[in-house]
Coordinates of C-alpha atoms in Angstrom, one line a residue:
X2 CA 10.3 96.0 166.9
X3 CA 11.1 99.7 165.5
X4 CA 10.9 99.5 161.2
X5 CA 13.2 102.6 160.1
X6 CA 14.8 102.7 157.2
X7 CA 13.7 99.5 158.5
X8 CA 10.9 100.5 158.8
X9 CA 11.5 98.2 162.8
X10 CA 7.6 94.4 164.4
X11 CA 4.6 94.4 166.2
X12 CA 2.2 96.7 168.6
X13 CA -1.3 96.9 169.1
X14 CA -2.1 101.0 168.0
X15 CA -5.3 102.9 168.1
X16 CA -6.1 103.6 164.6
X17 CA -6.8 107.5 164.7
X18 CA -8.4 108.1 160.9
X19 CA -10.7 110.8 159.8
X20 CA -11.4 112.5 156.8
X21 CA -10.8 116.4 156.9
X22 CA -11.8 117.3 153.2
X23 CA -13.8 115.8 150.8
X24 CA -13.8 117.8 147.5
X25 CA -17.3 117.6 145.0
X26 CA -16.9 114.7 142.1
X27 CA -16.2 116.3 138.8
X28 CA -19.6 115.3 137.0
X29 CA -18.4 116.1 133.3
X30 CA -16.9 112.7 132.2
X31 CA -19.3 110.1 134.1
X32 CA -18.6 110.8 137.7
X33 CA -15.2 110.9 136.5
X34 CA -12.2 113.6 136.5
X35 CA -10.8 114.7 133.7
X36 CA -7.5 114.0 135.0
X37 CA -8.3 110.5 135.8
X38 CA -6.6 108.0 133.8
X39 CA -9.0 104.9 134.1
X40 CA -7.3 101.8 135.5
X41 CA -3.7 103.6 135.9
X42 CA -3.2 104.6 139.4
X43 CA -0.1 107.3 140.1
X44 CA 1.7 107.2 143.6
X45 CA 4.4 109.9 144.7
X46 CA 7.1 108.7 147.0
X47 CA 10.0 111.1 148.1
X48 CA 12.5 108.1 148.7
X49 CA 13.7 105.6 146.3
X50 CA 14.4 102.1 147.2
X51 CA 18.2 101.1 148.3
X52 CA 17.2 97.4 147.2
X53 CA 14.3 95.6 146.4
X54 CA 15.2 92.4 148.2
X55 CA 13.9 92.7 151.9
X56 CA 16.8 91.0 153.3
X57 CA 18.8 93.9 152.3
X58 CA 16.8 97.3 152.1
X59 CA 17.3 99.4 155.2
X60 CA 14.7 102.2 153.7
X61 CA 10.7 102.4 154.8
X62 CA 9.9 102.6 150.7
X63 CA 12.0 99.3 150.2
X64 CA 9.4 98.0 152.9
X65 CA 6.6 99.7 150.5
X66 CA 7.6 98.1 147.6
X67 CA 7.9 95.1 148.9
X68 CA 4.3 95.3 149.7
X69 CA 3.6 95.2 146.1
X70 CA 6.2 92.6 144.8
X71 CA 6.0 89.8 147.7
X72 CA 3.7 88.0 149.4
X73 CA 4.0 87.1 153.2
X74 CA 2.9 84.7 155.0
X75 CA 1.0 87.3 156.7
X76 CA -0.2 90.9 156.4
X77 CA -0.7 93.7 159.1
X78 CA -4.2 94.8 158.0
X79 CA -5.3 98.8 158.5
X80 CA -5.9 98.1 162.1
X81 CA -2.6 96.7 162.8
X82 CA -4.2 93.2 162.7
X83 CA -2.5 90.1 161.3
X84 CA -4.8 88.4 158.3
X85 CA -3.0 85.4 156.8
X86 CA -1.6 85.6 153.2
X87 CA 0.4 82.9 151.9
X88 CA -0.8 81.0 155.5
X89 CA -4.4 79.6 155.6
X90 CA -4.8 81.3 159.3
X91 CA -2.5 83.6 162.0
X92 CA -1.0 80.7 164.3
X93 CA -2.7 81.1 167.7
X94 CA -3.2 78.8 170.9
X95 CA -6.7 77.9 169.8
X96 CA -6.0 76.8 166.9
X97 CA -2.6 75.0 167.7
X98 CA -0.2 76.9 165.5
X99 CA 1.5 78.1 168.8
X100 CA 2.1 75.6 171.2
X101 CA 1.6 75.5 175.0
X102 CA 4.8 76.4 175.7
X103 CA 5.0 78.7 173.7
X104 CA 8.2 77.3 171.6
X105 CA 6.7 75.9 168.7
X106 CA 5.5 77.8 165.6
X107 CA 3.2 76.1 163.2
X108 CA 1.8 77.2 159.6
X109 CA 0.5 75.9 157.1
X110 CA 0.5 77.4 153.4
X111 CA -1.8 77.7 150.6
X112 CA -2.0 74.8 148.3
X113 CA -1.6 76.2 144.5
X114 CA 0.0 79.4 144.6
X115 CA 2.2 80.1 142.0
X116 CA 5.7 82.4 141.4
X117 CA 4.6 84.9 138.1
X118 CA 6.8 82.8 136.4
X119 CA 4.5 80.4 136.8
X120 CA 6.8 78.3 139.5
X121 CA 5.1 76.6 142.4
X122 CA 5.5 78.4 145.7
X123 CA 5.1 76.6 148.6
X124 CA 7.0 76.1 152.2
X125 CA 10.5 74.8 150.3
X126 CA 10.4 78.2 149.7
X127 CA 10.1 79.7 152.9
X128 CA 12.7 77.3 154.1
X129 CA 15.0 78.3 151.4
X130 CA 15.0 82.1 152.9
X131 CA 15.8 81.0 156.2
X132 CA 18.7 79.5 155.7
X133 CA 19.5 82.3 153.1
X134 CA 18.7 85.0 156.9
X135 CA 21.0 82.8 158.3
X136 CA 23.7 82.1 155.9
X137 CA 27.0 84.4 156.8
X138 CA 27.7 84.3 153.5
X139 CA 25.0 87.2 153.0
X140 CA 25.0 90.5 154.1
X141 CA 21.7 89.9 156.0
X142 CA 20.1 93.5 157.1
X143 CA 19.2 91.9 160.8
X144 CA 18.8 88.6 161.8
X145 CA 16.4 89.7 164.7
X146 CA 14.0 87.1 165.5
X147 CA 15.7 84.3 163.1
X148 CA 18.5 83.4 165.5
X149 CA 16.2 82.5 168.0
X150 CA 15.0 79.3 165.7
X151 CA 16.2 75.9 166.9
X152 CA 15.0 73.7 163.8
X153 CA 12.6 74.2 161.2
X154 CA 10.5 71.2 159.8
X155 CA 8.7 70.4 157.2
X156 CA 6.3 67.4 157.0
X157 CA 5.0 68.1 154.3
X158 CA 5.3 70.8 151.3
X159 CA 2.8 72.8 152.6
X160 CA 3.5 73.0 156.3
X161 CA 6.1 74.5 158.2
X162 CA 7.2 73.8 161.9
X163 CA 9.2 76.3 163.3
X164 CA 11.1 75.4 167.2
X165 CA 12.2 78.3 168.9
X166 CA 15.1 78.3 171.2
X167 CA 13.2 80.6 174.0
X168 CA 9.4 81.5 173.4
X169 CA 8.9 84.5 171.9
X170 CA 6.3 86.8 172.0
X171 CA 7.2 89.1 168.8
X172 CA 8.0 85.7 166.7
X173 CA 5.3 86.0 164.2
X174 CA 6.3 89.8 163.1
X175 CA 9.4 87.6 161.4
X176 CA 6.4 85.9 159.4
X177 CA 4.9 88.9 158.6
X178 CA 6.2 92.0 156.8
X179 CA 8.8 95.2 157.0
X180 CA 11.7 95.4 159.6
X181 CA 13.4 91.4 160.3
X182 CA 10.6 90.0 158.4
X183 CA 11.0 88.3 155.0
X184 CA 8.7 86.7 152.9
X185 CA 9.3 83.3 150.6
X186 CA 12.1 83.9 148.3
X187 CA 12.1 81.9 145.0
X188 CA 14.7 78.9 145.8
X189 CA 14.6 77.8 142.0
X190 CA 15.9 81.5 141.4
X191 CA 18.4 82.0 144.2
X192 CA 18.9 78.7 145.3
X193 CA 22.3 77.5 143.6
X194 CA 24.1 80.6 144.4
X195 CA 26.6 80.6 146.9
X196 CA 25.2 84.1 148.0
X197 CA 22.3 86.5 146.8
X198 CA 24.2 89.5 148.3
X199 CA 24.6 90.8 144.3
X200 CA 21.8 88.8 142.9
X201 CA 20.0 90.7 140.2
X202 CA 17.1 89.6 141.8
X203 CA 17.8 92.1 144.3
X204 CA 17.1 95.2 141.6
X205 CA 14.3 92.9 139.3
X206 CA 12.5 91.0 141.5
X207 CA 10.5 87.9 140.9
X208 CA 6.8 88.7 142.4
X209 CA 4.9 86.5 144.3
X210 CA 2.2 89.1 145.7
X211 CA -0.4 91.3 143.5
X212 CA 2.4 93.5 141.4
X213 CA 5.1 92.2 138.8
X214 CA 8.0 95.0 138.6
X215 CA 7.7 96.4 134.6
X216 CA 10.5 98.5 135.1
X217 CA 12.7 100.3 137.7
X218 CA 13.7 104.3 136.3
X219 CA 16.2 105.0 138.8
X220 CA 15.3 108.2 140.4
X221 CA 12.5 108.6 138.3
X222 CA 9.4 105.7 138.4
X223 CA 9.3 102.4 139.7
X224 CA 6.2 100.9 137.2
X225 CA 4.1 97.9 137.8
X226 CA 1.7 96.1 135.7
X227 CA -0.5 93.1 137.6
X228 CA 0.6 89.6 138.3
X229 CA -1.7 87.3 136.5
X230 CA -0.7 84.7 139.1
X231 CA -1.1 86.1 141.7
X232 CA -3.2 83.9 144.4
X233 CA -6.0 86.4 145.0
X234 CA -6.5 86.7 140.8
X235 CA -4.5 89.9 139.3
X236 CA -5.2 93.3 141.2
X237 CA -7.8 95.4 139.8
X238 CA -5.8 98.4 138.3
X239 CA -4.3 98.0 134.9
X240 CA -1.4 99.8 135.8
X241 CA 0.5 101.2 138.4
X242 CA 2.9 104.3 138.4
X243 CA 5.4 104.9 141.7
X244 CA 6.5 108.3 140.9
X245 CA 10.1 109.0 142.9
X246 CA 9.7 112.8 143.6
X247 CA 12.3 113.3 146.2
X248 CA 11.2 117.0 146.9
X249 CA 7.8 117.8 149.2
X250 CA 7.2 121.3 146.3
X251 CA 7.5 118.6 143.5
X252 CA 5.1 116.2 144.9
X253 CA 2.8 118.8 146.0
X254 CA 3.0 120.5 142.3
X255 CA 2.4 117.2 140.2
X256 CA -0.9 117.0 143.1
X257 CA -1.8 120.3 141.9
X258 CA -1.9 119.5 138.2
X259 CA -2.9 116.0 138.9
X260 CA -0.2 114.4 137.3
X261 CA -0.4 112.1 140.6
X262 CA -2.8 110.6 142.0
X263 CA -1.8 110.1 145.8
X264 CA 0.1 111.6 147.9
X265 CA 1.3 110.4 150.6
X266 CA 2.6 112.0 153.9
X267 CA 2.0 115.6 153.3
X268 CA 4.4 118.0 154.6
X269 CA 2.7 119.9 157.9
X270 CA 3.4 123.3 156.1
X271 CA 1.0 122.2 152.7
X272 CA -2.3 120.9 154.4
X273 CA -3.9 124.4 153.9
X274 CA -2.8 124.0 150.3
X275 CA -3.6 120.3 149.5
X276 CA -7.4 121.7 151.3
X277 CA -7.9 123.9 148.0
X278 CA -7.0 121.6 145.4
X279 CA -10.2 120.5 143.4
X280 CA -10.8 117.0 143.3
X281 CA -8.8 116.0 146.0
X282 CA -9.6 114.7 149.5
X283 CA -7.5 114.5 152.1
X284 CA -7.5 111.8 155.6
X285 CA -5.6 112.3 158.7
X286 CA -4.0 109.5 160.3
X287 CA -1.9 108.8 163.4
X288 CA 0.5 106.5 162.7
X289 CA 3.6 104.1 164.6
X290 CA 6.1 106.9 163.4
X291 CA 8.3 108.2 165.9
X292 CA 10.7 111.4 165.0
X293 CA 13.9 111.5 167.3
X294 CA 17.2 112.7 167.2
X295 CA 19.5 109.9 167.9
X296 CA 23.4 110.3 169.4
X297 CA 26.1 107.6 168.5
X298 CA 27.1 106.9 171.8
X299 CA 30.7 105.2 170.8
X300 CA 31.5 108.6 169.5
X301 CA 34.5 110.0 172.3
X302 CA 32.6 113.1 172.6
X303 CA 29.0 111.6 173.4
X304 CA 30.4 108.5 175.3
X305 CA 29.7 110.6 178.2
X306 CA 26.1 110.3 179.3
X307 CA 26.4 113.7 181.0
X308 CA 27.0 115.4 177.6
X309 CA 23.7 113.5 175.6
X310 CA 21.5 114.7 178.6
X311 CA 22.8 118.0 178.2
X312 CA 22.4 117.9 174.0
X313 CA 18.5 116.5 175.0
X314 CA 18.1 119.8 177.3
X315 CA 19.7 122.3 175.5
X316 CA 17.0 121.9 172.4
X317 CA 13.6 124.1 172.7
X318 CA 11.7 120.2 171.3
X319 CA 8.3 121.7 172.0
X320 CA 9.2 125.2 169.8
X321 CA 9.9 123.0 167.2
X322 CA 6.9 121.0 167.0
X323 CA 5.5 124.2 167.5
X324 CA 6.8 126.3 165.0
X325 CA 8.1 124.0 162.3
X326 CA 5.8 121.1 162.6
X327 CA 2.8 123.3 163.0
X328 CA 1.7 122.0 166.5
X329 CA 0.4 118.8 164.0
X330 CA 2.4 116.1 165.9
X331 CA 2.1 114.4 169.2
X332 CA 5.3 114.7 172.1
X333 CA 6.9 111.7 172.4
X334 CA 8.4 110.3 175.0
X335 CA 9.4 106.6 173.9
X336 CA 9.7 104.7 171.5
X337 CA 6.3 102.6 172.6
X338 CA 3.3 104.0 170.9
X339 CA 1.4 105.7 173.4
X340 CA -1.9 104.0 172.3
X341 CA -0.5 101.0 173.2
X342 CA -1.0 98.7 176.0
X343 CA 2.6 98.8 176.8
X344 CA 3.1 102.3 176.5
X345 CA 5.3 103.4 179.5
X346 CA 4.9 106.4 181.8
X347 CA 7.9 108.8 181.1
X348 CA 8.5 111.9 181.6
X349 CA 10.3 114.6 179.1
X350 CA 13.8 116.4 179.1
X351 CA 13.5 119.6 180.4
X352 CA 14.7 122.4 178.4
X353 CA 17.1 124.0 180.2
X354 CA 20.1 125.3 178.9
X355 CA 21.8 126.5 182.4
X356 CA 21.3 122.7 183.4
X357 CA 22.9 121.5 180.1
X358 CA 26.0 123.8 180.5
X359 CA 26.2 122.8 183.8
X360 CA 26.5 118.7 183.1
X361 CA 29.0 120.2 180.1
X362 CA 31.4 121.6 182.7
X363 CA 31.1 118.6 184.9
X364 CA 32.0 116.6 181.9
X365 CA 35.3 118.6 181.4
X366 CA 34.2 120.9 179.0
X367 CA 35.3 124.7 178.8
X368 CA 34.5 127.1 176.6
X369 CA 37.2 128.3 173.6
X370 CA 37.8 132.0 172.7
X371 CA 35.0 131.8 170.2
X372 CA 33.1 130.3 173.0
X373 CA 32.4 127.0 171.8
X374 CA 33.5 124.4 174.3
X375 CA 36.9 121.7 174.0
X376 CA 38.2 119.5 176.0
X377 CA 41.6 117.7 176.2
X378 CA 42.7 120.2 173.2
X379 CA 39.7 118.9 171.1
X380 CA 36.7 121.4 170.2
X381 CA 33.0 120.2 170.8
X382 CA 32.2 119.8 167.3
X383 CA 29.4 117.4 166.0
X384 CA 28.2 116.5 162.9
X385 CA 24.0 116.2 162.3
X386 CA 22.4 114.4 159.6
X387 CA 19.0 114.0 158.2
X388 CA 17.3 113.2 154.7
X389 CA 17.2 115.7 152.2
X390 CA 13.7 114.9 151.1
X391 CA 11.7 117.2 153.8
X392 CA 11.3 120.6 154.4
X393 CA 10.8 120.7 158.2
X394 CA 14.7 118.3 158.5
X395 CA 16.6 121.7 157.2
X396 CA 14.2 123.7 158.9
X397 CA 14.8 121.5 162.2
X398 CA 18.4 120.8 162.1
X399 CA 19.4 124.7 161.9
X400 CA 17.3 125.4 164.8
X401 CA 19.1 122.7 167.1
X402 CA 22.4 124.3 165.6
X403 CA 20.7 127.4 167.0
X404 CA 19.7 126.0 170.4
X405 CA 23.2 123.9 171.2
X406 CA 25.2 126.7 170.3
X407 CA 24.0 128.6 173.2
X408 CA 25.4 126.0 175.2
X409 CA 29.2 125.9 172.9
X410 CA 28.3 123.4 171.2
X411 CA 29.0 123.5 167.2
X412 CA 27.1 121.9 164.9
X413 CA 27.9 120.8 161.3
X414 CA 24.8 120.2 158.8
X415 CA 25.5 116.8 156.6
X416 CA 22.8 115.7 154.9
X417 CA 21.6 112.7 152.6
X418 CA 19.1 111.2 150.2
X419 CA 17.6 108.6 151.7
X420 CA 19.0 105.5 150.1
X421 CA 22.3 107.0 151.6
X422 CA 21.0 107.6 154.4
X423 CA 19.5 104.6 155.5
X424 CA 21.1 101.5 153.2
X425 CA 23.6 99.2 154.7
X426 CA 27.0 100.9 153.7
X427 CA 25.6 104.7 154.8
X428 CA 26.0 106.5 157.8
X429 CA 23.8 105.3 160.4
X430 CA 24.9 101.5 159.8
X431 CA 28.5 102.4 159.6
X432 CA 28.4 104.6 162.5
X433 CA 30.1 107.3 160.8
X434 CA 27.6 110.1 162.1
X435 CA 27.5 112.0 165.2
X436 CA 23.5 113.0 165.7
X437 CA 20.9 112.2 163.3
X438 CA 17.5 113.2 163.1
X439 CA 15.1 110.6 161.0
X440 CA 11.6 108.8 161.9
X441 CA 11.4 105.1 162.7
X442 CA 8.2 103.6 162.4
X443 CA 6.7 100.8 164.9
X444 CA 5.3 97.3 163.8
X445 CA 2.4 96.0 166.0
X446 CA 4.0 94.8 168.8
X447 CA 6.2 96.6 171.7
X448 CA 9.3 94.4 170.9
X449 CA 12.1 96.8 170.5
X450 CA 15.2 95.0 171.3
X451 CA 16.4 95.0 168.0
X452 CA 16.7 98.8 168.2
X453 CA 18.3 98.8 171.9
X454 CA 20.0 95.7 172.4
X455 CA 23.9 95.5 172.5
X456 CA 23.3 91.8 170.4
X457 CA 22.1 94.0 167.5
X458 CA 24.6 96.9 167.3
X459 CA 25.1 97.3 163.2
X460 CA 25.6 95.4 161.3
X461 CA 23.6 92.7 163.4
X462 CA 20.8 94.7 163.6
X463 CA 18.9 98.1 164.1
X464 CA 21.0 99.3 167.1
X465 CA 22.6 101.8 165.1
X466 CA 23.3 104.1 168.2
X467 CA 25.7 101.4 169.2
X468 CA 24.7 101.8 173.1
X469 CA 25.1 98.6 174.8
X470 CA 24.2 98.3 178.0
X471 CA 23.5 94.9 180.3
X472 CA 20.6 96.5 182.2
X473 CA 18.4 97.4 178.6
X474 CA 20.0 94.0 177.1
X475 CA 18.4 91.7 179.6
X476 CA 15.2 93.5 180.4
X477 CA 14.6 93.8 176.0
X478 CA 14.9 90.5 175.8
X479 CA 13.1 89.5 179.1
X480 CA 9.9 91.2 178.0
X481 CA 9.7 88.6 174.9
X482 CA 10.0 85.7 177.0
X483 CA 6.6 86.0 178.5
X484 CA 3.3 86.2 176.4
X485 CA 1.7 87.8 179.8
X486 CA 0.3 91.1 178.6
X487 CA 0.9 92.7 182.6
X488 CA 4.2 91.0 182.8
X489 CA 5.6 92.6 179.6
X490 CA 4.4 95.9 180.5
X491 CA 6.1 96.0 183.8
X492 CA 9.3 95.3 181.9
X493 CA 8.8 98.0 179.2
X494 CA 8.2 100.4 182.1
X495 CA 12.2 99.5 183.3
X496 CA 13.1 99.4 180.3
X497 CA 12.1 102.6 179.0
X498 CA 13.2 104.5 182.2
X499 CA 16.7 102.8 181.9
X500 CA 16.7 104.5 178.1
X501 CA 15.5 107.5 179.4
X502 CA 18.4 107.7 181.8
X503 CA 20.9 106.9 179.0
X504 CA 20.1 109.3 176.7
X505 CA 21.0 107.5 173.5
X506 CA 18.0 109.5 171.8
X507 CA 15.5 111.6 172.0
X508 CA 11.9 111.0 171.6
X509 CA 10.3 114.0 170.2
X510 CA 7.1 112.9 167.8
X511 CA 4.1 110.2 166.7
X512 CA 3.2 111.3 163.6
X513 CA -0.1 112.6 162.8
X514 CA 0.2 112.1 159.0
X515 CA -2.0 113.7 156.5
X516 CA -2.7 111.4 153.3
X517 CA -4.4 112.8 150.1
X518 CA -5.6 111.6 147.0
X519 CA -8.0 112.0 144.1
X520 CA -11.5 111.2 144.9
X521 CA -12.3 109.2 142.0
X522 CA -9.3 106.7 143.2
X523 CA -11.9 104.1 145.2
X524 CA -10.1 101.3 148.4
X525 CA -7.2 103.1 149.3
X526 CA -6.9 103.2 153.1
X527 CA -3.6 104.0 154.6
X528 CA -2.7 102.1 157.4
X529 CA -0.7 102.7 161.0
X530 CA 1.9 100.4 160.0
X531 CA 4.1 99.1 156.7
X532 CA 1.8 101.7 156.1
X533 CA 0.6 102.9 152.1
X534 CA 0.5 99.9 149.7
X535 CA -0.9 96.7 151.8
X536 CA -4.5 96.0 150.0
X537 CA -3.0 97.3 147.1
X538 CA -5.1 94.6 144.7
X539 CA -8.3 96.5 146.0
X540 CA -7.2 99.5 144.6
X541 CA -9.5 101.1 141.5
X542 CA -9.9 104.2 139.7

């Protein structure tokens, strides 16, 4: 399942890490910086949370924070890996947690762990949250995953049996983190409301995981000091800063001056800069984010596919990944990380603009006295939308205005922050854009009929390109049904071709992300998936 703004669950990636600068320790203050605030860690993030309860945050950096607040049932380790968390072990046919067929789920929980309230937490819990997924009542981000349970039973307070309806191969992502999946919420907290869809839970969250929520500045800091309950004993950091710096200059100036102490996701266009800083090193990872420019096919003037093919060939992709990604990125041509065992064989839109005008006129389109097309008295004019928080979106979007014009078509800029962007009520869930361009990022597994599926068109799911065709429907939801390796990649192959031939998108990066941070900050490792803050109770500096 894709993890955008949801940030999408599962698929087995090749971890691609290397470190490309390693700065000299500062020597002057015990091997330590002078910059270094011993035991008080400083993270930039250019997004801010739309909600801190993971049934309802639609952003990657609600997925982050959640990270640091809850604690799953399982974790995606820096491999991609699932290690068990609140579960003893990862459910598996050896050791009986899946069954034979395939349709029954089995876990079993830690004994002793505690809310940081001091509450027991235990599988009550966990059942709690699934009826809360599955309550109407709530304005549930996507019930992906969820629906598919038949019963859920509980022999004891510590063990949870969990029938599915059809076997599913993607299952335990929902036990796991990011995207459809929600950890144990506190029943003793939410538990007598009729709904939690305005709990202030959802803004001051109880923890359960390594981090207890100080206090949320909005648009400033999100601050953290350690849960003392936590099951693993309290993290070893004293404190812990998430710095909201929504602009890349910002976050690369407060690096500079060391007023942070990691930095995420450098921009392609400061790696030669981050290099120089003093005290600083910097790793290089490629990661399950995929950049594309997505079309809202119930829109009248993309319903036709003839016009999205021709938007997908009328855009020089490789001159921008070129030019304003700095040739750092690798083509995409799915949405099925190409490390993967499932990754399909696809080819890539042609650029070709004389093609593109061509499937225009075919469509009915001719061009105005400015020369910008209309049809039926109504002028090809779309609207494209992006976050604010990156360079390289601006940079991007006025070349495809560029490129389409060419072809008459007009395109109007309208961007967001990205808690506008991505949350619930905003554009892409309300289908009130045209063509965005944003990043999804991919869990560990191939599933990706939450993203493609006409079931889970918003607000039912991820589908926010509202395309909804039978072919993709059955064949996403085929490739679950089988936990056959070969089979499954056979159907992603179909499947994949069929999107190609829609055009609801277009594939255009995996990320090759740059992370940096001060050397004297010691276990941070960035992974390929839910991605910056999973060990974060190894964390020292």
């Amino acid at each position: 399942m894709s993890i955008r703004r949801f940030v999408p669950i599962l698929l087995i990636a090749v971890l691609v890490t290397g470190c490309v600068k390693t700065a000299t320790q500062d020597t002057t203050s015990g091997g330590k910086h002078p910059w270094t605030i011993p035991g008080t860690l400083r993270l930039a993030t250019n997004q801010e949370p739309d909600n801190l309860n993971p049934m309802f945050g639609h952003s990657a950096e609600t997925d982050e924070q959640d990270q640091l607040i809850f604690a799953p049932l399982m974790r995606y380790d820096d491999k991609g890996n699932f290690y068990p968390e609140l579960a003893t072990e990862v459910p598996s046919y050896e050791n009986g947690g899946i069954s034979k067929d395939g349709k029954t789920i089995t876990v079993h929980m830690r004994k002793g762990v505690k809310w940081a309230d001091g509450a027991p937490l235990d599988a009550r819990d966990w059942l709690f949250t699934y009826h809360a997924v599955i309550n109407n009542a709530n304005n549930t981000k996507s019930r992906f995953g969820w629906d598919n349970i038949a019963s859920v039973n509980l022999p004891d307070n510590y063990t949870i049996v969990i029938s599915l309806k059809t076997p599913n191969a993607d299952f335990l992502g929902n036990l796991a983190s990011g995207g459809a999946a929600y950890p144990p919420l506190p029943e003793h907290i939410l538990g007598k409301l009729p709904d939690i869809n305005r709990a202030p839970f959802n803004a001051s969250p109880l923890s359960s995981g390594p981090w207890v929520l100080q206090k949320w500045n909005h648009g400033s800091s999100l601050e953290y000091i350690p849960n003392q309950n936590y099951w693993r004993g309290p993290p070893k950091l004293k404190h812990l800063t998430v710095k909201i710096l929504p602009n890349a200059d910002t976050e690369l100036a407060q690096l500079q001056t060391h007023e942070i102490d990691v930095f995420p996701a450098v921009n392609e266009d400061q790696v030669d800069r981050v290099r120089a800083i003093p005290g600083v090193e910097m790793h290089q990872l490629l990661i399950a984010n995929w950049r594309h420019m997505a079309m809202n096919t119930k829109k009248p003037l993309l319903h036709d596919v003839r016009v999205r093919l021709a938007i997908a060939e009328g855009v020089d992709w490789d001159r921008i990944l070129r030019t304003i990604y700095h040739g750092i990125n690798v083509r995409a041509t799915s949405d099925i990380y190409p490390k993967s065992w499932a990754a399909p064989n696809i080819p890539l839109y042609k650029f070709d603009p004389q093609d593109a005008q061509r499937l225009l006129k075919e469509a009915g389109f001719a061009p105005g006295p400015d020369g910008i097309l209309q049809k039926d008295g109504k002028r090809m004019t779309l609207t494209l939308s992006a976050t604010t928080a990156a360079h390289a979106n601006q940079q991007t979007e006025e070349q495809m205005q560029q490129d389409l014009k060419a072809i008459g078509i007009e395109i109007e800029i309208k961007n967001y922050v990205s808690s506008t962007m991505f949350a619930q009520s905003g554009p892409l869930y309300t289908g009130t854009y045209d063509l965005e361009w944003s990043i999804d990022t991919n869990g560990a597994d191939p599933d990706n009929e939450g993203s493609w599926s006409g079931k889970f068109i918003s607000p039912h799911g991820g589908n926010t390109t509202w395309l909804d065709d039978p072919i993709i429907n059955k064949l996403s939801h085929d490739a679950v049904l089988t936990y056959d390796r070969a089979k499954r990649k056979a159907i992603y192959q179909k499947e994949e071709e069929r999107i190609h031939e829609l055009v609801p998108a277009v594939f255009v990066y995996w990320q090759n992300q740059y992370n940096a941070w001060n050397t004297d900050v010691k276990n941070y490792r960035p992974a390929p998936f839910i991605a910056y803050d999973w060990n974060s109770w190894m964390w020292e500096i």
